[in-house]
Short mmCIF file of N, CA and C in Angstrom, two decimals:
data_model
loop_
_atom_site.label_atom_id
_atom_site.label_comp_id
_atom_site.label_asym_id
_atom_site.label_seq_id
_atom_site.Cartn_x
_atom_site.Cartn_y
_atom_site.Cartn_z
N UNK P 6 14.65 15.77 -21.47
CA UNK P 6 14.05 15.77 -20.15
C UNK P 6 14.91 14.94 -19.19
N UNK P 7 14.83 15.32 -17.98
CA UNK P 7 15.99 14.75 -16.89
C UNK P 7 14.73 13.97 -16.18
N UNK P 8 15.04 12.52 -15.91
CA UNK P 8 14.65 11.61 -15.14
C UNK P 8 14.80 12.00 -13.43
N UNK P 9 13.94 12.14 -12.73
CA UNK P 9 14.27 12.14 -11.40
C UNK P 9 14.76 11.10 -10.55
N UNK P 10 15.00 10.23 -11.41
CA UNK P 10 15.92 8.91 -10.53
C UNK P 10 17.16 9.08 -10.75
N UNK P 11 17.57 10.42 -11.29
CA UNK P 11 18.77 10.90 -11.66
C UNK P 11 18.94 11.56 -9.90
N UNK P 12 18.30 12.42 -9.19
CA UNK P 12 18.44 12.68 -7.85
C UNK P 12 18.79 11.69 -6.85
N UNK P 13 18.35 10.83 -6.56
CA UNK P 13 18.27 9.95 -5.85
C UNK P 13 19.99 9.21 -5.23
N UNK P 14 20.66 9.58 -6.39
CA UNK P 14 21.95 9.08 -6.36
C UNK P 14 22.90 10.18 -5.42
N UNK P 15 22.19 11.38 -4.90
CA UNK P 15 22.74 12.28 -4.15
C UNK P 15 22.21 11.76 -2.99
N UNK P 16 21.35 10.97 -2.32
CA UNK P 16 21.10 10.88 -0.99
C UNK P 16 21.89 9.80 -0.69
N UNK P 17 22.08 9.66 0.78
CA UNK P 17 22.87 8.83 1.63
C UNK P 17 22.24 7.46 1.18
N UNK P 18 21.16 7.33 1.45
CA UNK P 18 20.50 6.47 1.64
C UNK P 18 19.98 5.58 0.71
N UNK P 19 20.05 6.16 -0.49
CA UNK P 19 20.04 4.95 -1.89
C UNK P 19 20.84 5.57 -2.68
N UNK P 20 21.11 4.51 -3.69
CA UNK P 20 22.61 4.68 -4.29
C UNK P 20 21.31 4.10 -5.90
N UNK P 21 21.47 5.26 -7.01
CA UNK P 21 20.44 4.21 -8.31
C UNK P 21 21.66 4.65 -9.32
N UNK P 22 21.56 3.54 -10.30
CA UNK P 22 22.59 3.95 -10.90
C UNK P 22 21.27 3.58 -12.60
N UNK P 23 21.91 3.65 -13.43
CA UNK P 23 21.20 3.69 -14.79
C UNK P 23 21.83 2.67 -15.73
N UNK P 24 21.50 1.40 -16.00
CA UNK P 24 22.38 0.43 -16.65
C UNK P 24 21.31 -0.23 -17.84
N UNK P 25 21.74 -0.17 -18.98
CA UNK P 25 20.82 -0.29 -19.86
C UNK P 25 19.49 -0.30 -19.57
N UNK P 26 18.94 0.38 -19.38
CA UNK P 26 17.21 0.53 -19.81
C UNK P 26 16.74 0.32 -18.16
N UNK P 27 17.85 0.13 -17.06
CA UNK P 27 17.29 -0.13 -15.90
C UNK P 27 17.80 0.81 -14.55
N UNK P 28 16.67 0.49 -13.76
CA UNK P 28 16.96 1.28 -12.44
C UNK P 28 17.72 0.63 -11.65
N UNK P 29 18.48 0.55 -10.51
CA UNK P 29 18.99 -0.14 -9.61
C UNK P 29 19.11 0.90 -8.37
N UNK P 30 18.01 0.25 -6.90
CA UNK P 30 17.78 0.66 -6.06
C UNK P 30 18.75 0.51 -5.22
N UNK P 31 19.74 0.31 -4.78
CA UNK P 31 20.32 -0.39 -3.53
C UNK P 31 19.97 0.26 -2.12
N UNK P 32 19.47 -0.48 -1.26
CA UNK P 32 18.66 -0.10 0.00
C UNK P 32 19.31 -0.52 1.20
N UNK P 33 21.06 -1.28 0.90
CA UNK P 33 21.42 -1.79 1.48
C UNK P 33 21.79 -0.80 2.91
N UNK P 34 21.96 0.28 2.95
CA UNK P 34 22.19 1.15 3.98
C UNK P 34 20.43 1.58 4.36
N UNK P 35 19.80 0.82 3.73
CA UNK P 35 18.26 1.74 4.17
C UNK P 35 17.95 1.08 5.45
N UNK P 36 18.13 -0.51 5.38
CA UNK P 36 17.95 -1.09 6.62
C UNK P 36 17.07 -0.66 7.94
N UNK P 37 15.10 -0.80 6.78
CA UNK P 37 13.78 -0.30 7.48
C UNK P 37 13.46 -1.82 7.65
N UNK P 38 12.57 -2.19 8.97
CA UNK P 38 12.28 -3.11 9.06
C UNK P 38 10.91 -3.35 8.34
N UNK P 39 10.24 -2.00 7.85
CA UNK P 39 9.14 -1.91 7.08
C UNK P 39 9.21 -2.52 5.56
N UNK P 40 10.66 -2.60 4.94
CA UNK P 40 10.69 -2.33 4.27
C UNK P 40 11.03 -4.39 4.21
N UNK P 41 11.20 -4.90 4.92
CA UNK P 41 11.28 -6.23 5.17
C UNK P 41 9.75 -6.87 4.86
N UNK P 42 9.11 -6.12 5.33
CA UNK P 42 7.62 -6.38 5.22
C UNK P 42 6.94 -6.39 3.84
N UNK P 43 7.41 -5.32 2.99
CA UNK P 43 7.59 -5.02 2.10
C UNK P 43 7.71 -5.99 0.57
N UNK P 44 8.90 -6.02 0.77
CA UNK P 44 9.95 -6.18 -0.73
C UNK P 44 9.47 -7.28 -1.11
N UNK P 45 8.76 -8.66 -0.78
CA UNK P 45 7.92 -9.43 -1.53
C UNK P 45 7.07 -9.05 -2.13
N UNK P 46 6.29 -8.22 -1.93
CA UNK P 46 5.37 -7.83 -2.71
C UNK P 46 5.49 -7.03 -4.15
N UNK P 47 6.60 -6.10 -4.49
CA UNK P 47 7.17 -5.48 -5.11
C UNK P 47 6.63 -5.87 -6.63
N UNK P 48 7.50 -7.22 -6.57
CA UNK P 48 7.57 -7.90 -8.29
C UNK P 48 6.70 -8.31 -8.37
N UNK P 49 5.09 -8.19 -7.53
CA UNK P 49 3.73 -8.66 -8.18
C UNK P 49 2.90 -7.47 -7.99
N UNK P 50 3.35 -6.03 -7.99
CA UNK P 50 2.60 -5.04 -8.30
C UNK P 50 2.41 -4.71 -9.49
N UNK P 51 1.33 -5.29 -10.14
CA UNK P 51 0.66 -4.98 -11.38
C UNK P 51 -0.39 -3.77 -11.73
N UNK P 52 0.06 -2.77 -11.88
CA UNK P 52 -0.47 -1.14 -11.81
C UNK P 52 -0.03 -0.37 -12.96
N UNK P 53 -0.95 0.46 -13.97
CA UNK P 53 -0.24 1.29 -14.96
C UNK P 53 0.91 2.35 -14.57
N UNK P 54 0.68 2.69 -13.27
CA UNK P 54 1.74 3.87 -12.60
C UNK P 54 3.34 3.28 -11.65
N UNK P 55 2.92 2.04 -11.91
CA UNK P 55 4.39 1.16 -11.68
C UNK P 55 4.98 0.46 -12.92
N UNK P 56 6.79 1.27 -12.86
CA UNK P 56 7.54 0.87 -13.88
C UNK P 56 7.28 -0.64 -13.61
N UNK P 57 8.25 -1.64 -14.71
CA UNK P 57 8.24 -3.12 -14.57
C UNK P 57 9.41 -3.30 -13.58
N UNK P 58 8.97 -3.98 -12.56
CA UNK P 58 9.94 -4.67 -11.45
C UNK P 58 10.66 -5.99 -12.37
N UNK P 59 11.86 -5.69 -11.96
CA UNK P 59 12.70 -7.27 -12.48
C UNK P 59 12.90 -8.54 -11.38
N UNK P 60 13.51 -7.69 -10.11
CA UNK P 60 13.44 -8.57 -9.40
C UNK P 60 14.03 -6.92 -7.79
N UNK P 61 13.51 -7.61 -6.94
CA UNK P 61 13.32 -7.32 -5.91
C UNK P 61 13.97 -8.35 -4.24
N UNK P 62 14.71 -7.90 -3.61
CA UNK P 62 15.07 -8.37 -2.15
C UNK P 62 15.14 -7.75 -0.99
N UNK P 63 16.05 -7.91 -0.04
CA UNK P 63 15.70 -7.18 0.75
C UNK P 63 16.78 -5.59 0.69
N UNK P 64 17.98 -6.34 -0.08
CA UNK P 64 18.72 -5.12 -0.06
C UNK P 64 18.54 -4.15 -1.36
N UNK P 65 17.42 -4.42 -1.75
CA UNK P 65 16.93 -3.11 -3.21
C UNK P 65 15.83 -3.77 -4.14
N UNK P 66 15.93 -2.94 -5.37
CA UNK P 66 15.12 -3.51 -5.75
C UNK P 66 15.58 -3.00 -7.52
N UNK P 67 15.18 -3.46 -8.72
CA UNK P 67 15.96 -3.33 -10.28
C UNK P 67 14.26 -3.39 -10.82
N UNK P 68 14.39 -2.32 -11.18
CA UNK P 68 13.16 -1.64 -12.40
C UNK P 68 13.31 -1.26 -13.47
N UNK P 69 12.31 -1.08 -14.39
CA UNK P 69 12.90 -0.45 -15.62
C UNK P 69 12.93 1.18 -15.39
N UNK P 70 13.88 1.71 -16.25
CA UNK P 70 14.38 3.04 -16.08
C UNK P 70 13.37 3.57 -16.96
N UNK P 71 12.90 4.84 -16.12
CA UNK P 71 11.73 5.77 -17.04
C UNK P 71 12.21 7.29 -17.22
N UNK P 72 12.55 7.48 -18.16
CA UNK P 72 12.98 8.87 -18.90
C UNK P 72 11.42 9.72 -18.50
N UNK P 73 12.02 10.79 -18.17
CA UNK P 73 10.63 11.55 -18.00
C UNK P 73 11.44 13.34 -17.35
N UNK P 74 10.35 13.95 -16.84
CA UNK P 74 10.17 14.80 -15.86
C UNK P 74 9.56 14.37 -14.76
N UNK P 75 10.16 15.16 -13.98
CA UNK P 75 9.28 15.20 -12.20
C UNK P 75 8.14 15.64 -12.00
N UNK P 76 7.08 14.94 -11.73
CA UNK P 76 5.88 15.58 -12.04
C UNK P 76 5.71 17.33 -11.10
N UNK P 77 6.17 17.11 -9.92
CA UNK P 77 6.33 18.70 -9.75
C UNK P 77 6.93 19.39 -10.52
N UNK P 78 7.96 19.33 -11.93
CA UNK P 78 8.53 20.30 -12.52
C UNK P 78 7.87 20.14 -13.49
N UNK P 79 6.69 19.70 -13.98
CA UNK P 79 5.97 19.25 -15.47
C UNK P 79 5.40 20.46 -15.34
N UNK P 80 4.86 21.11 -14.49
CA UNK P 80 3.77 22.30 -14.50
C UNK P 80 4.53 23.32 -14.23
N UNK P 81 5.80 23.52 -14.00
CA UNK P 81 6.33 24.47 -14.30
C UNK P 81 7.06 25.37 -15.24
N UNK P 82 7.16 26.63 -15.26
CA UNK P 82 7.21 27.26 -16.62
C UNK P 82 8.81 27.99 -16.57
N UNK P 83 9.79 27.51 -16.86
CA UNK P 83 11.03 27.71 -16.62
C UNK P 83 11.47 29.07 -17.25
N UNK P 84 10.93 29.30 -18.43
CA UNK P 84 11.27 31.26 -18.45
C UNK P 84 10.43 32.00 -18.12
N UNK P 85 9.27 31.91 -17.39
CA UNK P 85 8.63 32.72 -16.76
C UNK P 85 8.87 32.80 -15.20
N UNK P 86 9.27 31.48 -14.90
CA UNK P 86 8.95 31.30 -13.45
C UNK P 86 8.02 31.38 -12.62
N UNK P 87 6.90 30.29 -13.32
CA UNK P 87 5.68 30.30 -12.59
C UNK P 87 5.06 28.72 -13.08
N UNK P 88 4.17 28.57 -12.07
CA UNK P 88 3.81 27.33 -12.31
C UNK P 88 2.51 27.74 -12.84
N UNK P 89 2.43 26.47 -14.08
CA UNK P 89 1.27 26.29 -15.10
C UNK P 89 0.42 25.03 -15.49
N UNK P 90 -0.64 25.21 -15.25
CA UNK P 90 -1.22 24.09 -15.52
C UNK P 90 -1.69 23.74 -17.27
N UNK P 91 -0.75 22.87 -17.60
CA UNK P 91 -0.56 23.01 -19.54
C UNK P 91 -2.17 22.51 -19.91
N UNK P 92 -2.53 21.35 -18.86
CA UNK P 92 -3.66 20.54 -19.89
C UNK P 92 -4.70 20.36 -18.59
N UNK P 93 -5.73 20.32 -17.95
CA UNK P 93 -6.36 19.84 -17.35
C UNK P 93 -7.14 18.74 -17.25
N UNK P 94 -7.19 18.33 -18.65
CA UNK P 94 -7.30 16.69 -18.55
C UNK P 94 -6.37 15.97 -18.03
N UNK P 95 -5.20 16.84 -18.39
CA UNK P 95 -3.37 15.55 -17.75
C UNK P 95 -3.93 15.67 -16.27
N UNK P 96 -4.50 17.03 -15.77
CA UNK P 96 -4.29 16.74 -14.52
C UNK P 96 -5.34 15.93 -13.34
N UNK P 97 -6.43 16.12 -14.29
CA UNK P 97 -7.68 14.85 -14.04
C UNK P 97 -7.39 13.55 -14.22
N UNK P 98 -6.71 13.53 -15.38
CA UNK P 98 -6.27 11.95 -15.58
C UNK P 98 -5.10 11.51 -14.58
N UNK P 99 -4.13 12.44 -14.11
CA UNK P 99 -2.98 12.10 -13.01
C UNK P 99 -3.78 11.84 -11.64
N UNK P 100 -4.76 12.47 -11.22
CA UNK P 100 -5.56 12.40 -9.56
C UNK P 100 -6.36 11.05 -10.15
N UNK P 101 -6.91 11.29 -11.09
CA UNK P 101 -7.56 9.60 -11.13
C UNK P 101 -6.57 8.64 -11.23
N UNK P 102 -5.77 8.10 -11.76
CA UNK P 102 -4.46 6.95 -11.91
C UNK P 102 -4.04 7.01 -10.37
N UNK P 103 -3.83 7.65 -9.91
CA UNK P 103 -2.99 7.98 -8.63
C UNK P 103 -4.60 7.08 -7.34
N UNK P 104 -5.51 7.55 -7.20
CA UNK P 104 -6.57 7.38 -6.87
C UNK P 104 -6.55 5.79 -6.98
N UNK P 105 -7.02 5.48 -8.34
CA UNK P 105 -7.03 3.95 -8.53
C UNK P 105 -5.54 3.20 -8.14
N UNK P 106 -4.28 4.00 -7.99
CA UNK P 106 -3.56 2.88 -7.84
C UNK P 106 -3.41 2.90 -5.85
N UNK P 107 -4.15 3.98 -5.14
CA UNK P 107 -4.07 4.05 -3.62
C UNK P 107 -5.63 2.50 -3.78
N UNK P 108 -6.34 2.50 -4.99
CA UNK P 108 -7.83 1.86 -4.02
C UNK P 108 -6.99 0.08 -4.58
N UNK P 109 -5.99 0.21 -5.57
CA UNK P 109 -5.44 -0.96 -6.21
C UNK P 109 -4.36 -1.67 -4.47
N UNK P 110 -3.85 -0.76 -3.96
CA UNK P 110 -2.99 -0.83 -2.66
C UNK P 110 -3.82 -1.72 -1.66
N UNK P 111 -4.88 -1.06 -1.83
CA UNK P 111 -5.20 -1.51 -0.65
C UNK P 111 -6.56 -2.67 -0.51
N UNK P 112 -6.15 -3.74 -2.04
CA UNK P 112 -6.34 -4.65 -2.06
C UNK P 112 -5.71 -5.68 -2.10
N UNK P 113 -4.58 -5.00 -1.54
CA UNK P 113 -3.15 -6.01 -1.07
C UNK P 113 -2.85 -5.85 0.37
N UNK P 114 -3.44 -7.22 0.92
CA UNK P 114 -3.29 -7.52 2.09
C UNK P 114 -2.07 -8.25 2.98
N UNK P 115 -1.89 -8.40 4.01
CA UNK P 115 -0.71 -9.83 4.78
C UNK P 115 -1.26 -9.47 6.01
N UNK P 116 -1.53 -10.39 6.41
CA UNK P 116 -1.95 -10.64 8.09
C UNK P 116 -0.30 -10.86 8.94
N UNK P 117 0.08 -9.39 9.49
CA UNK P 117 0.70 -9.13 10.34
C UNK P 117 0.48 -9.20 12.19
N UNK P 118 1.37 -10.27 12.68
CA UNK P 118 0.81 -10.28 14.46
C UNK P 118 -0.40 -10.27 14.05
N UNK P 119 -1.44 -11.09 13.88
CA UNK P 119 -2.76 -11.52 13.55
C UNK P 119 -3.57 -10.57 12.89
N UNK P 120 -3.13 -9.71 12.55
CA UNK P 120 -3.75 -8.54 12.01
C UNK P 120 -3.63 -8.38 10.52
N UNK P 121 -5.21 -8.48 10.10
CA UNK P 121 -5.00 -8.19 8.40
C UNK P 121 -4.80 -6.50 8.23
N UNK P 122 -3.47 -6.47 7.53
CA UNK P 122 -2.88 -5.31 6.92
C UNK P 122 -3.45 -5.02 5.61
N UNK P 123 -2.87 -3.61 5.55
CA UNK P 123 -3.13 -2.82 3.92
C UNK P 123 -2.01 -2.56 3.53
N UNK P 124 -1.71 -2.79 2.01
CA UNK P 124 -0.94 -2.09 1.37
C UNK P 124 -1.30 -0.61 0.78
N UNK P 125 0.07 0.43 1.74
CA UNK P 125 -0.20 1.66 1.42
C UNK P 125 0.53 2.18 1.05
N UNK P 126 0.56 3.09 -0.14
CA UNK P 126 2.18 3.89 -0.76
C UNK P 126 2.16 5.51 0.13
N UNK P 127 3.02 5.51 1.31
CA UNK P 127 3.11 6.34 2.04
C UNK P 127 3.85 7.37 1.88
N UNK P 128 4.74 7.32 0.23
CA UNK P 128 5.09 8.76 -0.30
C UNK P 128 5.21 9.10 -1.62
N UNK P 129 3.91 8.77 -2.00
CA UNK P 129 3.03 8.56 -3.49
C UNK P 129 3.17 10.42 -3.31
N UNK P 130 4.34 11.31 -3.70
CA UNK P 130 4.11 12.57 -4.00
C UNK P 130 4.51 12.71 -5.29
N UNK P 131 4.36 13.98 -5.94
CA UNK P 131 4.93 14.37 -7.47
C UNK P 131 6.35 14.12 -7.56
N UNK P 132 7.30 14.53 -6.60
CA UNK P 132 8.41 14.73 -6.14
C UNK P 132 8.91 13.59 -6.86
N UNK P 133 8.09 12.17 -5.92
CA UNK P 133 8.78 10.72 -6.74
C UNK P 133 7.67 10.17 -8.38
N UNK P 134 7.44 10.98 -8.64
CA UNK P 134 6.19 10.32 -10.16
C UNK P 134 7.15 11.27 -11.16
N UNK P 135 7.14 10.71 -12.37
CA UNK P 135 7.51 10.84 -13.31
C UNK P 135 6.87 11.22 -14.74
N UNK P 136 6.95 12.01 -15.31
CA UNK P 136 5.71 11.69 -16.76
C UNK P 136 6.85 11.94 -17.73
N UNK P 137 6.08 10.94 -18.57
CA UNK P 137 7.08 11.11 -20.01
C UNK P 137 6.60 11.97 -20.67
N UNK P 138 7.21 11.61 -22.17
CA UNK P 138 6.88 12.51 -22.88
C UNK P 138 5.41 12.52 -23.75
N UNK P 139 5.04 11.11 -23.37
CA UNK P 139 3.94 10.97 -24.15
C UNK P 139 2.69 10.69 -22.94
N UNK P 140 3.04 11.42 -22.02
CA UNK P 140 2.32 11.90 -20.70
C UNK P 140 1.64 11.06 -19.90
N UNK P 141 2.42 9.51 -20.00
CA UNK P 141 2.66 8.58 -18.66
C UNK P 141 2.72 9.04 -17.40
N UNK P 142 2.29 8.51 -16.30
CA UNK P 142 2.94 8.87 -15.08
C UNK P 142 3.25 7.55 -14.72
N UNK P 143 4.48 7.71 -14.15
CA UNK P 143 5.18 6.64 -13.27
C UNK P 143 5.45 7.28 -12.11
N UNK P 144 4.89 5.98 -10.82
CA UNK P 144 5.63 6.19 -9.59
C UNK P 144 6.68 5.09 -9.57
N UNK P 145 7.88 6.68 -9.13
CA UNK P 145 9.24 5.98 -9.26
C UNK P 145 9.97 5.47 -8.20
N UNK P 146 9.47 5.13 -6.65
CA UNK P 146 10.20 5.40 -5.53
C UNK P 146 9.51 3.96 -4.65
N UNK P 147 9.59 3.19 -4.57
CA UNK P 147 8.43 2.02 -4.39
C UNK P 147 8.63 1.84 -2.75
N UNK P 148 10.40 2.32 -2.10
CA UNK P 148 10.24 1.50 -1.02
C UNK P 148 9.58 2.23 0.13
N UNK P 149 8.78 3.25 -0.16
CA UNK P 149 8.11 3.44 0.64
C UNK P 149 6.78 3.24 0.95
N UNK P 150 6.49 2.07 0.33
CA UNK P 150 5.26 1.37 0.89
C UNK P 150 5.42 0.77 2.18
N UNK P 151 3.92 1.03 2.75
CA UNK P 151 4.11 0.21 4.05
C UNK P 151 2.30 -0.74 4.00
N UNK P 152 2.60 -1.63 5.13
CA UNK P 152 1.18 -2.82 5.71
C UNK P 152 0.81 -1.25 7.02
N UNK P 153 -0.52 -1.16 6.51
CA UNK P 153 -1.41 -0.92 8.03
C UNK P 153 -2.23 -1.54 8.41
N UNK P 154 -2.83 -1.45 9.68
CA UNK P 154 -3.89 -2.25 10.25
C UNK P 154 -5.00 -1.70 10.16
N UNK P 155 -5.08 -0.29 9.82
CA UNK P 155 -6.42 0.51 9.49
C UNK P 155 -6.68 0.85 7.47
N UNK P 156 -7.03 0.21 7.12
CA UNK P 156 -7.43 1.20 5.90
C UNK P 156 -7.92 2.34 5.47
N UNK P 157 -7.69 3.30 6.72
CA UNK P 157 -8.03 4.70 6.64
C UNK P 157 -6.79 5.31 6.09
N UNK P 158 -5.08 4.77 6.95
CA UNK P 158 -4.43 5.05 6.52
C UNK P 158 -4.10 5.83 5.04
N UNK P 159 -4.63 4.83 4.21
CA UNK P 159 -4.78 4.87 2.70
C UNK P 159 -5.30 6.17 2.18
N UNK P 160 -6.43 6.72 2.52
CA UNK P 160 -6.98 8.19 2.59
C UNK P 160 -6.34 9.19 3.02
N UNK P 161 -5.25 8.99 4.11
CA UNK P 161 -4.75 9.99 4.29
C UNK P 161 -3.22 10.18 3.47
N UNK P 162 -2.96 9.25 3.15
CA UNK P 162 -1.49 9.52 2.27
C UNK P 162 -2.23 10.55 1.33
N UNK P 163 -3.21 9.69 0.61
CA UNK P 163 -3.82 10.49 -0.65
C UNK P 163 -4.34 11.64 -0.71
N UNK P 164 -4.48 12.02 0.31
CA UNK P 164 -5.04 13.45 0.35
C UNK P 164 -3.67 14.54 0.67
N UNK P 165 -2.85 13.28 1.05
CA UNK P 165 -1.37 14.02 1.05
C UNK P 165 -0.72 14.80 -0.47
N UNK P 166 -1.06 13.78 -1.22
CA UNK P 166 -0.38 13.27 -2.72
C UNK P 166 -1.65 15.16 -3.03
N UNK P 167 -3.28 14.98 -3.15
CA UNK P 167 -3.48 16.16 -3.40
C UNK P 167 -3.45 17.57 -3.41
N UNK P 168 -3.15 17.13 -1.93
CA UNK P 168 -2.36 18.45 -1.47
C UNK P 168 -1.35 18.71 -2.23
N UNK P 169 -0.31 18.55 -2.36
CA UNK P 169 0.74 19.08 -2.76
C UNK P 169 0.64 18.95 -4.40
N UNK P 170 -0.18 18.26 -4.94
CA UNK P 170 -0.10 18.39 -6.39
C UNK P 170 -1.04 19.45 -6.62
N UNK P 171 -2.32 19.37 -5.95
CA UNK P 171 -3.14 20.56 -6.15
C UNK P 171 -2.44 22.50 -6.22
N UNK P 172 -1.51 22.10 -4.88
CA UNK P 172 -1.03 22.83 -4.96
C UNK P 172 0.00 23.87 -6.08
N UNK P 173 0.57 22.36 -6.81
CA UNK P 173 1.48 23.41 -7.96
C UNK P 173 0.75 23.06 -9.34
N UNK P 174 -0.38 22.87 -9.55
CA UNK P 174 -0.95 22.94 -10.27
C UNK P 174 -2.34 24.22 -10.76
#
């Protein structure tokens, strides 16, 4: 199975390379000021659907490397060419994990310009989640968390994340 942090190394914008058992983000060209807001929080996200953070700054961030599939290509059926849904518990158990780790977000706060914020994973899609072989999911893509000032926010990523998983499932 091909890891999708194997892609990542084709965009401009992060560079991951694979060095014993680990990820390496470099974000140094990402240069989001969101992402400033961010990157402390990283190495104290304690969640079953987050690999282990090693250490985290502003210019990236070093995780452990997760062998897997892309969860959009898990349900697909490569000599038929059609998408399949193998187990429907995997896929109850993936919307719940995913679920608890948006209600886990957004009990991570920072009072921004006087304003208590939420932590929200704003591109929690299949695209960046991973499942192994022994049908883990990992979200693999962290720096796109952001602080909002509404906790509605949070509902709408997630209904993002259903959409599109509902969809190829």
């Amino acid at each position: 199975m091909k890891s999708l942090v194997h892609n990542y190394s084709d965009r401009k914008r992060n560079k991951v390379f694979k060095e014993s058992g680990k990820c390496i983000k470099d974000l140094h060209t990402h240069n989001c000021p969101i992402w400033n807001e961010v990157y402390e929080f990283i190495p104290t996200l304690n969640h079953p659907i987050i690999p282990q953070v090693y250490s985290c700054d502003k210019n990236g961030y070093e995780m452990e490397w997760v062998e897997g599939e892309a969860l959009n290509l898990y349900h697909f059926n490569k000599r038929s060419n059609t998408i399949t849904t193998q187990d429907n518990n995997f896929v109850l158990q993936t919307v719940s994990i995913v679920a608890d780790f948006f209600s886990y977000c957004q009990s991570i706060t920072k009072t921004i310009k006087g304003k208590q914020c939420y932590l929200v994973p704003t591109d929690c899609t299949p695209q960046n989640m991973v499942v192994t072989q022994d049908k883990k999911v990992y979200l693999i893509d962290l720096d796109q968390l952001q602080f909002f000032s509404a906790p509605k926010n949070s509902l709408k990523y997630y209904k993002h994340f259903l959409k599109e998983y509902l969809r190829i499932t």
